[in-house]
Short mmCIF file of C-alpha atoms in Angstrom, two decimals:
data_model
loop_
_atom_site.label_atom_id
_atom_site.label_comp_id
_atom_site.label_asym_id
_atom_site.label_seq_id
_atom_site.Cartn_x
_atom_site.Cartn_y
_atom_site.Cartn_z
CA UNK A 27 14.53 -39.66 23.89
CA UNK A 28 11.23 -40.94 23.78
CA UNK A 29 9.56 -37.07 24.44
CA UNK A 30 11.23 -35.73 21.64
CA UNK A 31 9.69 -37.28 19.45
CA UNK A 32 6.18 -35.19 21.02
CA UNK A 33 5.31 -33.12 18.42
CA UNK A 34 3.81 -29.74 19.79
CA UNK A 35 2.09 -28.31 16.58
CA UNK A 36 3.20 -25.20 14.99
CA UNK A 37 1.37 -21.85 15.85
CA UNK A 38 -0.32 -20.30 13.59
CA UNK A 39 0.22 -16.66 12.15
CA UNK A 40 4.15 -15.54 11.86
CA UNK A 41 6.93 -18.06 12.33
CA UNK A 42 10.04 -16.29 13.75
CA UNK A 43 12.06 -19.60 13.74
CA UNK A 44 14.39 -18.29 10.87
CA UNK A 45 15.07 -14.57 12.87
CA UNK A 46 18.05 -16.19 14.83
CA UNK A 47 19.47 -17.50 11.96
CA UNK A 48 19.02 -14.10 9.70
CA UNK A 49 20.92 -12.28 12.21
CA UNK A 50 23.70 -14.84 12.43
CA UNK A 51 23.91 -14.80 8.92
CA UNK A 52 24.29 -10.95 8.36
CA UNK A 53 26.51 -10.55 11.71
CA UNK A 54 28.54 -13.43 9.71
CA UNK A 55 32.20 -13.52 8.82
CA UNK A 56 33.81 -9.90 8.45
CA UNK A 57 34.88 -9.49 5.06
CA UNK A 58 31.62 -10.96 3.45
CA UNK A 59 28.83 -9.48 5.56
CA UNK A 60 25.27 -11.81 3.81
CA UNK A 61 22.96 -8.49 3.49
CA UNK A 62 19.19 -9.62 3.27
CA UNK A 63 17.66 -9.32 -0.30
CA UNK A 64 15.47 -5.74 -0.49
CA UNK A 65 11.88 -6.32 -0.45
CA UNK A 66 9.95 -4.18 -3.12
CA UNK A 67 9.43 -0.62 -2.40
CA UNK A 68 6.34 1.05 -4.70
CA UNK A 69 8.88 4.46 -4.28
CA UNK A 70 5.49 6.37 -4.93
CA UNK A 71 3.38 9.33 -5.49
CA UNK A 72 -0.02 8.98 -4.40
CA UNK A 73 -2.41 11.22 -3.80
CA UNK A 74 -6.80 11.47 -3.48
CA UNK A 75 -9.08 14.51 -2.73
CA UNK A 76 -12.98 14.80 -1.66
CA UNK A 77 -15.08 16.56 -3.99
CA UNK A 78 -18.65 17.42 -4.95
CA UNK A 79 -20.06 13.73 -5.91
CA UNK A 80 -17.45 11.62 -4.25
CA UNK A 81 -13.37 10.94 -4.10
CA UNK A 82 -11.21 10.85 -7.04
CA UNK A 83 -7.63 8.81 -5.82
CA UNK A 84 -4.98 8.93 -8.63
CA UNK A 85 -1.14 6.98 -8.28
CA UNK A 86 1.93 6.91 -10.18
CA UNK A 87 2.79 2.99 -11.61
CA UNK A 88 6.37 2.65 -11.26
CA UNK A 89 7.82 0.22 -8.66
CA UNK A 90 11.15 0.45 -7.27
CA UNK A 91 13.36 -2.62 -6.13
CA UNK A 92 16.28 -0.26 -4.63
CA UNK A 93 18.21 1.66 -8.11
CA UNK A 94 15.84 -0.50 -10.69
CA UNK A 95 12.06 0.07 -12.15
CA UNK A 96 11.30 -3.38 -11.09
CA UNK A 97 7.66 -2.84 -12.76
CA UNK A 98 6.40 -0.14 -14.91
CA UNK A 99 2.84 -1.16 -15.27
CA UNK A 100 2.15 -1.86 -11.22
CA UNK A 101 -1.28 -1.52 -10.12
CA UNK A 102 -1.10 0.65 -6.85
CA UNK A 103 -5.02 1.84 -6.51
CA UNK A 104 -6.63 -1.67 -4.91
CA UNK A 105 -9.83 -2.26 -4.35
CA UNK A 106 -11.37 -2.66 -1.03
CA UNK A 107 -14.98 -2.82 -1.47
CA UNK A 108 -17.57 -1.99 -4.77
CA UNK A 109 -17.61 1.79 -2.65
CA UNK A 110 -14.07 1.59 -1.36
CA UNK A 111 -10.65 2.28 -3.19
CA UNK A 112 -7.10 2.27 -1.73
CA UNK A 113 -4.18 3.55 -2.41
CA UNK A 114 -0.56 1.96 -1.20
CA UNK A 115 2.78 3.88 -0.78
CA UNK A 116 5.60 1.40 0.77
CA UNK A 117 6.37 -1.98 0.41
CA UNK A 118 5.36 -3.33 -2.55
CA UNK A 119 4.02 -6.89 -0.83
CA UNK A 120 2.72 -5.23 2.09
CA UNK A 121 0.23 -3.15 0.60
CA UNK A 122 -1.26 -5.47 -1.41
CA UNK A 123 -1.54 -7.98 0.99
CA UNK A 124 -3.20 -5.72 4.10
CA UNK A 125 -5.61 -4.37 1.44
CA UNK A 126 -6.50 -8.09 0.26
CA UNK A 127 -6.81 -8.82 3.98
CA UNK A 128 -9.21 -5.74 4.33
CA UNK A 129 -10.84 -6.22 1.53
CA UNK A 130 -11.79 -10.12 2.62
CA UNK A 131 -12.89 -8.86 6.27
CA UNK A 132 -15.16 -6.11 4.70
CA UNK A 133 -16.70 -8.26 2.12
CA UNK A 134 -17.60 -11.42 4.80
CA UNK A 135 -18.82 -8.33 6.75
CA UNK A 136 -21.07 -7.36 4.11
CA UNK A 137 -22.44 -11.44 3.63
CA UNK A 138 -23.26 -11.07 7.07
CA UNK A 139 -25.13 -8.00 7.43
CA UNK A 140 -26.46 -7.30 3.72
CA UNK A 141 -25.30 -3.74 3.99
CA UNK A 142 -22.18 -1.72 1.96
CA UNK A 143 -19.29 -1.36 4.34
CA UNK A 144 -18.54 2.29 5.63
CA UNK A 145 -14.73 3.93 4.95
CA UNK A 146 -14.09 4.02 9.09
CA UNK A 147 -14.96 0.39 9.26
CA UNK A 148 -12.15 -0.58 7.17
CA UNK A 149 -9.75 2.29 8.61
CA UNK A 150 -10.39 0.80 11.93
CA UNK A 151 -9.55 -2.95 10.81
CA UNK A 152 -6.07 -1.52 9.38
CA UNK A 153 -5.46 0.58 12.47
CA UNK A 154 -5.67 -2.76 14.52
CA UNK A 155 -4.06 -4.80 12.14
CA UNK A 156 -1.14 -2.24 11.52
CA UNK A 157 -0.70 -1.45 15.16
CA UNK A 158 -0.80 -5.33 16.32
CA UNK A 159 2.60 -5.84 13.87
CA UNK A 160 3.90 -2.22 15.61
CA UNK A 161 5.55 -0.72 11.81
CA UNK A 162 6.91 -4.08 10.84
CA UNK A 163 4.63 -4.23 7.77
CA UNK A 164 5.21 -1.19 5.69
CA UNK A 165 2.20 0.19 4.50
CA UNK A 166 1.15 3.65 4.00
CA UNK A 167 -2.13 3.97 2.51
CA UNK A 168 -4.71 6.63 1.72
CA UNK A 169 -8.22 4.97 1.21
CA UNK A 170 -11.66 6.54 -0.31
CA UNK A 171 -14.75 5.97 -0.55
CA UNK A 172 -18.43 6.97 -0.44
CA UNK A 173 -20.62 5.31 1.77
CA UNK A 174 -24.33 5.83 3.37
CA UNK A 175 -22.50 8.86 5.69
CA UNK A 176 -21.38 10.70 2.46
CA UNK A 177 -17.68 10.99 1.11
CA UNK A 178 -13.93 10.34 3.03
CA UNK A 179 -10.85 10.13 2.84
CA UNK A 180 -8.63 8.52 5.35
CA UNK A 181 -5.13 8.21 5.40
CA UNK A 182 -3.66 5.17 7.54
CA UNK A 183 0.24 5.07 8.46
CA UNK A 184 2.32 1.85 9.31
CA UNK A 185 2.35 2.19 12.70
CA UNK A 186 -1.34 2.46 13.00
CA UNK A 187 -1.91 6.19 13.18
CA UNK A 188 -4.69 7.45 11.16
CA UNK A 189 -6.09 11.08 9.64
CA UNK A 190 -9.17 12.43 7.79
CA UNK A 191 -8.72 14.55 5.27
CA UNK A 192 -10.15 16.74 2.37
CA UNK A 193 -6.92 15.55 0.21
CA UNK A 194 -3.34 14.25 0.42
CA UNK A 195 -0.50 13.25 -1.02
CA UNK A 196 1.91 10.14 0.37
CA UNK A 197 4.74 8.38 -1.20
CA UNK A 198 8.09 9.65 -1.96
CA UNK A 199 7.13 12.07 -4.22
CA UNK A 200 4.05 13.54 -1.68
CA UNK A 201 5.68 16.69 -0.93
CA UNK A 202 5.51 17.98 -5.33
CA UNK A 203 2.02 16.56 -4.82
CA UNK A 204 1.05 18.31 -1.94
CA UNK A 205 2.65 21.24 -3.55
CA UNK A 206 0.09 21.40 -5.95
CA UNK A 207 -2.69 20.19 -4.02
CA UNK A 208 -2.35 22.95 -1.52
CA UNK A 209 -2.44 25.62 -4.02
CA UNK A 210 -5.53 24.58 -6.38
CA UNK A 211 -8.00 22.63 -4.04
CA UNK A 212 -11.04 23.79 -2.80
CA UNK A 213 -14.03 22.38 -1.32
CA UNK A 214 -17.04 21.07 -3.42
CA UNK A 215 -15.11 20.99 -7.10
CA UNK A 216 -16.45 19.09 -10.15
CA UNK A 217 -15.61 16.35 -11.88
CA UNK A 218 -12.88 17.59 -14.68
CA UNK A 219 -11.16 19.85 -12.07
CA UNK A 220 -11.17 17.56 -9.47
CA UNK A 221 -9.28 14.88 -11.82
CA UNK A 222 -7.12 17.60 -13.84
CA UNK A 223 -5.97 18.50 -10.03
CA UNK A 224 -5.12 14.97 -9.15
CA UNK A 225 -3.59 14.04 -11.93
CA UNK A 226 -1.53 17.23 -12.06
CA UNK A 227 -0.60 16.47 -8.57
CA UNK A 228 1.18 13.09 -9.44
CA UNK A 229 2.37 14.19 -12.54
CA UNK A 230 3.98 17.08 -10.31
CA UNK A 231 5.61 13.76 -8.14
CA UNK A 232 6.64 11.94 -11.25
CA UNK A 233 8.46 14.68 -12.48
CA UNK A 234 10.10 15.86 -9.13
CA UNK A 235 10.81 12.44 -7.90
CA UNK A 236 13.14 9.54 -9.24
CA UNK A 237 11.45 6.50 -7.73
CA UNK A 238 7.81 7.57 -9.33
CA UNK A 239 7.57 7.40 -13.20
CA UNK A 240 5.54 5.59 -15.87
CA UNK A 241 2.10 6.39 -15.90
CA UNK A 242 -0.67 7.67 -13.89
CA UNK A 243 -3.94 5.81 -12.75
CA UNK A 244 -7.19 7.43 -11.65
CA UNK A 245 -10.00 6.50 -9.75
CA UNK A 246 -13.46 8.53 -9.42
CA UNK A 247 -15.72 6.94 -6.51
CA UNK A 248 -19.03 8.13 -6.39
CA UNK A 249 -22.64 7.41 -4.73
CA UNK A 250 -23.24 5.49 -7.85
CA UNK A 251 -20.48 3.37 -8.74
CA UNK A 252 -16.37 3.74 -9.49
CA UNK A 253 -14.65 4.08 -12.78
CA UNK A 254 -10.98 3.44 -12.53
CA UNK A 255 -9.41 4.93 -15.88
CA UNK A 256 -5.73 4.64 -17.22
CA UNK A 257 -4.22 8.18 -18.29
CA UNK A 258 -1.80 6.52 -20.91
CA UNK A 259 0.52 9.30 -21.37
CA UNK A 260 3.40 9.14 -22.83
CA UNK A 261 6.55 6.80 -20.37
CA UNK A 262 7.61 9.43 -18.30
CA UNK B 22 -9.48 -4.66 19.56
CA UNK B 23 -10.69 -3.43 23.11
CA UNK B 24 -7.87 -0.95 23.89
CA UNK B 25 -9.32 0.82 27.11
CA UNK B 26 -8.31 -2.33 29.10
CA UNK B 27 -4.76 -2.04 28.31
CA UNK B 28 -4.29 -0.03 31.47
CA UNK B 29 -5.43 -2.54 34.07
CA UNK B 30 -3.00 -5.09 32.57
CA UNK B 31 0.19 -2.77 33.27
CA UNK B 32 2.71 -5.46 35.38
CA UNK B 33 6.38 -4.75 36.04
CA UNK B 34 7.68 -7.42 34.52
CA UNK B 35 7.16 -9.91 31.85
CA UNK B 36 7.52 -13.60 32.54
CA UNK B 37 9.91 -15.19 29.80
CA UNK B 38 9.36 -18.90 28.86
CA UNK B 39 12.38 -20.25 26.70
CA UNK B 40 12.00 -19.27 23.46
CA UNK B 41 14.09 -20.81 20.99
CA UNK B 42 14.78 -24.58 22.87
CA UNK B 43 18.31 -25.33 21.77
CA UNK B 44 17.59 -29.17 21.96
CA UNK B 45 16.99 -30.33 18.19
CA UNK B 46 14.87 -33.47 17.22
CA UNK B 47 17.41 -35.28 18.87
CA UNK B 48 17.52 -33.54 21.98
CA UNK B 49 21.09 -31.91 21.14
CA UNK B 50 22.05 -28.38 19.87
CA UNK B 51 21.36 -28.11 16.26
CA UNK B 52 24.38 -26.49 15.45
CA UNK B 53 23.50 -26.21 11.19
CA UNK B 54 19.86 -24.97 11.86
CA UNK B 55 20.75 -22.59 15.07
CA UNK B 56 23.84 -22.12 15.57
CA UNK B 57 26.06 -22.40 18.37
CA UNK B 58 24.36 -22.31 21.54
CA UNK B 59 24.11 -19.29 23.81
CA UNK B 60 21.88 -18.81 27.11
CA UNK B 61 21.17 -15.67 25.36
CA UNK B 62 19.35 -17.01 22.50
CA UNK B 63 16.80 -18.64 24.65
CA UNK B 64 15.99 -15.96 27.15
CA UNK B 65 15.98 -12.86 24.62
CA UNK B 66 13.76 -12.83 21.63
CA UNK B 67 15.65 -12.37 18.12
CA UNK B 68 12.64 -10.56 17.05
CA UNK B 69 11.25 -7.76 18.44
CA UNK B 70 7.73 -8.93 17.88
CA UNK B 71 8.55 -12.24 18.90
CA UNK B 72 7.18 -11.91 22.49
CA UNK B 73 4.46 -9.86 21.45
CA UNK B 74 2.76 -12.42 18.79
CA UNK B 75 3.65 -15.72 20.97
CA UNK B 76 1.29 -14.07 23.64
CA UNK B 77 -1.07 -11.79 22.00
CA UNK B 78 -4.54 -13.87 21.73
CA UNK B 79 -3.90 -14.13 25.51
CA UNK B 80 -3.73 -11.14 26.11
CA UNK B 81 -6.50 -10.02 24.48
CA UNK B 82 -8.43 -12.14 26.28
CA UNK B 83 -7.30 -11.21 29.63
CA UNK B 84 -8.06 -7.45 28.98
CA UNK B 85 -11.62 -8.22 27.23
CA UNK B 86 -12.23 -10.49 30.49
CA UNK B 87 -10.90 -7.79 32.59
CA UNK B 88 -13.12 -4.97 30.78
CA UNK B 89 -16.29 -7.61 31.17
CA UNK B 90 -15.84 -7.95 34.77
CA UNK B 91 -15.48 -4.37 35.21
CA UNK B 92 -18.74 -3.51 33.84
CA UNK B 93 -20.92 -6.31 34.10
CA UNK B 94 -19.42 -8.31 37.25
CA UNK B 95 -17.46 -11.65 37.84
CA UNK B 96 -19.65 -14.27 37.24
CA UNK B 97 -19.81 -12.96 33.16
CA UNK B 98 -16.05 -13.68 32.31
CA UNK B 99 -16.35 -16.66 34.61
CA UNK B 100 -19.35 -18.51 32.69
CA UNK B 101 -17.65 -16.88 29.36
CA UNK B 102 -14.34 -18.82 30.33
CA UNK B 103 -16.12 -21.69 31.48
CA UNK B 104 -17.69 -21.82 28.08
CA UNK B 105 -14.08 -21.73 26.32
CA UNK B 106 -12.42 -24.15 28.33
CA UNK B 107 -15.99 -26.45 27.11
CA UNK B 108 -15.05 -25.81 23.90
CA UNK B 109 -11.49 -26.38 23.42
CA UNK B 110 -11.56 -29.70 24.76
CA UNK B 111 -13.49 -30.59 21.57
CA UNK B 112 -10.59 -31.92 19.55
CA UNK B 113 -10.02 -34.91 17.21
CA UNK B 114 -7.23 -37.51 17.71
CA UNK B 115 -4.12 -36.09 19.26
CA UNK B 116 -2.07 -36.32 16.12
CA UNK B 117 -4.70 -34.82 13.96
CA UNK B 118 -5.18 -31.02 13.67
CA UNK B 119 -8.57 -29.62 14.64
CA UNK B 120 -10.09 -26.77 13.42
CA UNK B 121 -11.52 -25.42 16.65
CA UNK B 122 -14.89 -24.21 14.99
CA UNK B 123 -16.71 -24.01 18.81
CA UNK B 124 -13.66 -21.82 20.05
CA UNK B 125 -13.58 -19.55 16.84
CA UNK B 126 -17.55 -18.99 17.43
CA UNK B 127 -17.51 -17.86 20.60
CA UNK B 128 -14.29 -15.57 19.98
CA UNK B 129 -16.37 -14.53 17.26
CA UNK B 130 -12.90 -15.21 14.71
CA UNK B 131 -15.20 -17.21 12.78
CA UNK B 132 -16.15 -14.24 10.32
CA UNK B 133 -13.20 -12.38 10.62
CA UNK B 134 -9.51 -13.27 8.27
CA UNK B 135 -6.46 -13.03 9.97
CA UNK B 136 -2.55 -13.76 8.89
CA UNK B 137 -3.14 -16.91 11.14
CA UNK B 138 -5.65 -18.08 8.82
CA UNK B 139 -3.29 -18.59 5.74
CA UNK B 140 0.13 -18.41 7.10
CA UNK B 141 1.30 -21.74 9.27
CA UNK B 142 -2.34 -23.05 8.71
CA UNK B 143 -1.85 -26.50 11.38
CA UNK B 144 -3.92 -27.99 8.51
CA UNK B 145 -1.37 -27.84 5.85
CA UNK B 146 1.53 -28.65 8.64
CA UNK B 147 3.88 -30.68 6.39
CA UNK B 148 4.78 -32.81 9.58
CA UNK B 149 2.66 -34.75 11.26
CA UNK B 150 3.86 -36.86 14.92
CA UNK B 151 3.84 -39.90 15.31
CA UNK B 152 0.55 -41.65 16.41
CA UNK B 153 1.09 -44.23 18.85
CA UNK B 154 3.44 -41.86 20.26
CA UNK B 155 1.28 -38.57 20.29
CA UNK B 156 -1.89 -41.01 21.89
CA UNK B 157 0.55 -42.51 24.99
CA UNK B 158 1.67 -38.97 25.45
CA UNK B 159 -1.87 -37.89 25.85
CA UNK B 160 -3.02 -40.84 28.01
CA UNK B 161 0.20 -40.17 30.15
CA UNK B 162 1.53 -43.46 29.70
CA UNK B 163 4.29 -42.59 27.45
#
């Protein structure tokens, strides 16, 4: 009796304790099966392209909880260092916390070493962090940036897998945005048609797909500095 | 995360401690918390990533040994591990949680955030054990 009362302390990280009980619960009784609440899904159109000076990311700002607009005004471009934006397509609390997560390592890593952090440093943090947690936390992101190498865009998956690209779409409503990113980019654009192409690209999603809507948000990274701006159209 | 030294940790099978102890507090099923008991619930993990997580800083430390000794010899992983087994012994009280700053250098953890750094932080435990009995249990005379 006496050893019970030992107490080994809790590890730190995850705490699966409750998993046994979640499945008993929705295995339950048969007429009324306990389903697990729905966690937050951004139901998104994202999308970001390289051009002359730098990366321009744009996103949609309606989130989704399952048939409801569970937030018209949601913030979905986070930032991830002063040269570093990110985009998040998924779960709602997912994406923002990995990208606060990032966003701590790379700014410690810049107190350490005085220097800006580079895009593939924090695409190689989420890889291992996404990877480690094998698809359980549901992120799909596409981050920009300019650093001292020049400009990139990355996209990172849940599972871990990762791509460089000139531009993409993600989200629910990537394939309208890839659409129209397909047939207007080119390399080395300027400034006006490098955002009139983005943001025609998620207006393209928030028309063609039900769980994008609202407005669209734009951010221009370049050598210089970012300006994120708010393309307050009409509620779509 | 060193990823080249997954290969010379391949084994056939993984060892399985109990994983969900069916004894309570009180050293009896918990039938409200746990439900009924099953031999199954202890050996198999409810959560796929169960496993995974329980062991992971391990393993990452046997493959970054592994890779050391590959390249640079045995006696490197065997003064690094000599070093870490220095280093966790530093601990307060036995009822107290430490915060392990000596280990986290030398993992090099110290500048780096994890989940484990805000979620189940030992610090902010909301149960602590009982003293007297946490300091016999350490001096073995419990």
């Amino acid at each position: 009796m006496a050893l019970s009362c030992v107490l080994e302390p809790a590890l730190s990280g995850f705490n699966f304790d409750n998993s046994t009980r979640n499945i008993v619960l929705e295995n339950g009784s048969e007429e009324g099966k306990i389903k697990a609440p729905k966690p937050m899904k951004t139901g998104t159109t994202i999308a970001g392209l390289v051009y002359k000076d730098g990366v321009v990311l744009g996103a949609d700002t309606r989130a989704t909880s399952d048939e409801v607009v569970a937030d018209k005004k949601c913030a979905k471009i986070h930032y991830i260092a002063p040269n570093i934006y990110c985009c998040g397509a998924g779960t709602a609390a997912d994406t923002e916390k990995t990208t606060d997560m990032l966003s701590s390592n790379l700014t410690i890593f810049s107190m350490n070493s005085g220097r800006n952090p580079r895009v593939i440093m924090a695409v190689n943090i989420l890889q291992d962090m996404l990877f480690r947690y094998r698809g359980m936390i549901g992120a799909h992101l596409i981050l920009g940036g300019v650093d001292c190498t020049g400009s990139h865009l990355y996209t990172v998956g849940p599972y871990g897998s990762m791509d460089k690209v000139p531009y993409l779409g993600m989200g629910s409503g990537k394939l309208p945005a890839m659409g129209i990113l397909e047939d207007r980019f080119k390399a080395n654009m300027d400034l006006e048609e490098a955002k009139a192409l983005v943001s025609d690209a998620i207006h393209a999603g928030i028309m063609s797909d039900l769980g994008s809507g609202n407005n669209i948000d734009l951010c221009v990274i370049t050598k210089e500095g970012w300006t994120i701006s708010d393309l307050t159209e009409s509620p779509l | 995360m060193n990823t080249r030294g997954l290969r010379s940790q391949l084994k056939d099978s993984v060892p399985v401690t109990g994983l969900c102890p069916q004894a309570g507090p009180y050293g009896v099923q918990d039938s409200l918390r746990r439900g009924f008991s099953s031999v199954k619930n202890e050996l198999l993990p409810s959560h796929p990533l169960e496993l995974s997580e329980k062991n992971f800083q391990l393993n990452q430390d046997k493959m970054n040994f592994n890779t050391l000794r590959n390249i640079q010899g045995l006696h490197a992983p065997l003064k690094l591990q000599m070093e870490y087994r220095a280093a966790r012994q530093i601990q307060r009280l036995p009822f107290l949680p430490s915060s392990n700053l000596a280990l986290d250098t030398l993992r090099g953890s110290d500048d780096t955030i994890g989940f484990e750094d805000f979620l189940n932080d030992p610090v902010q435990s909301e149960m602590m054990g009982d003293p007297h009995i946490m300091t016999e249990y350490k001096l073995g005379i419990l």
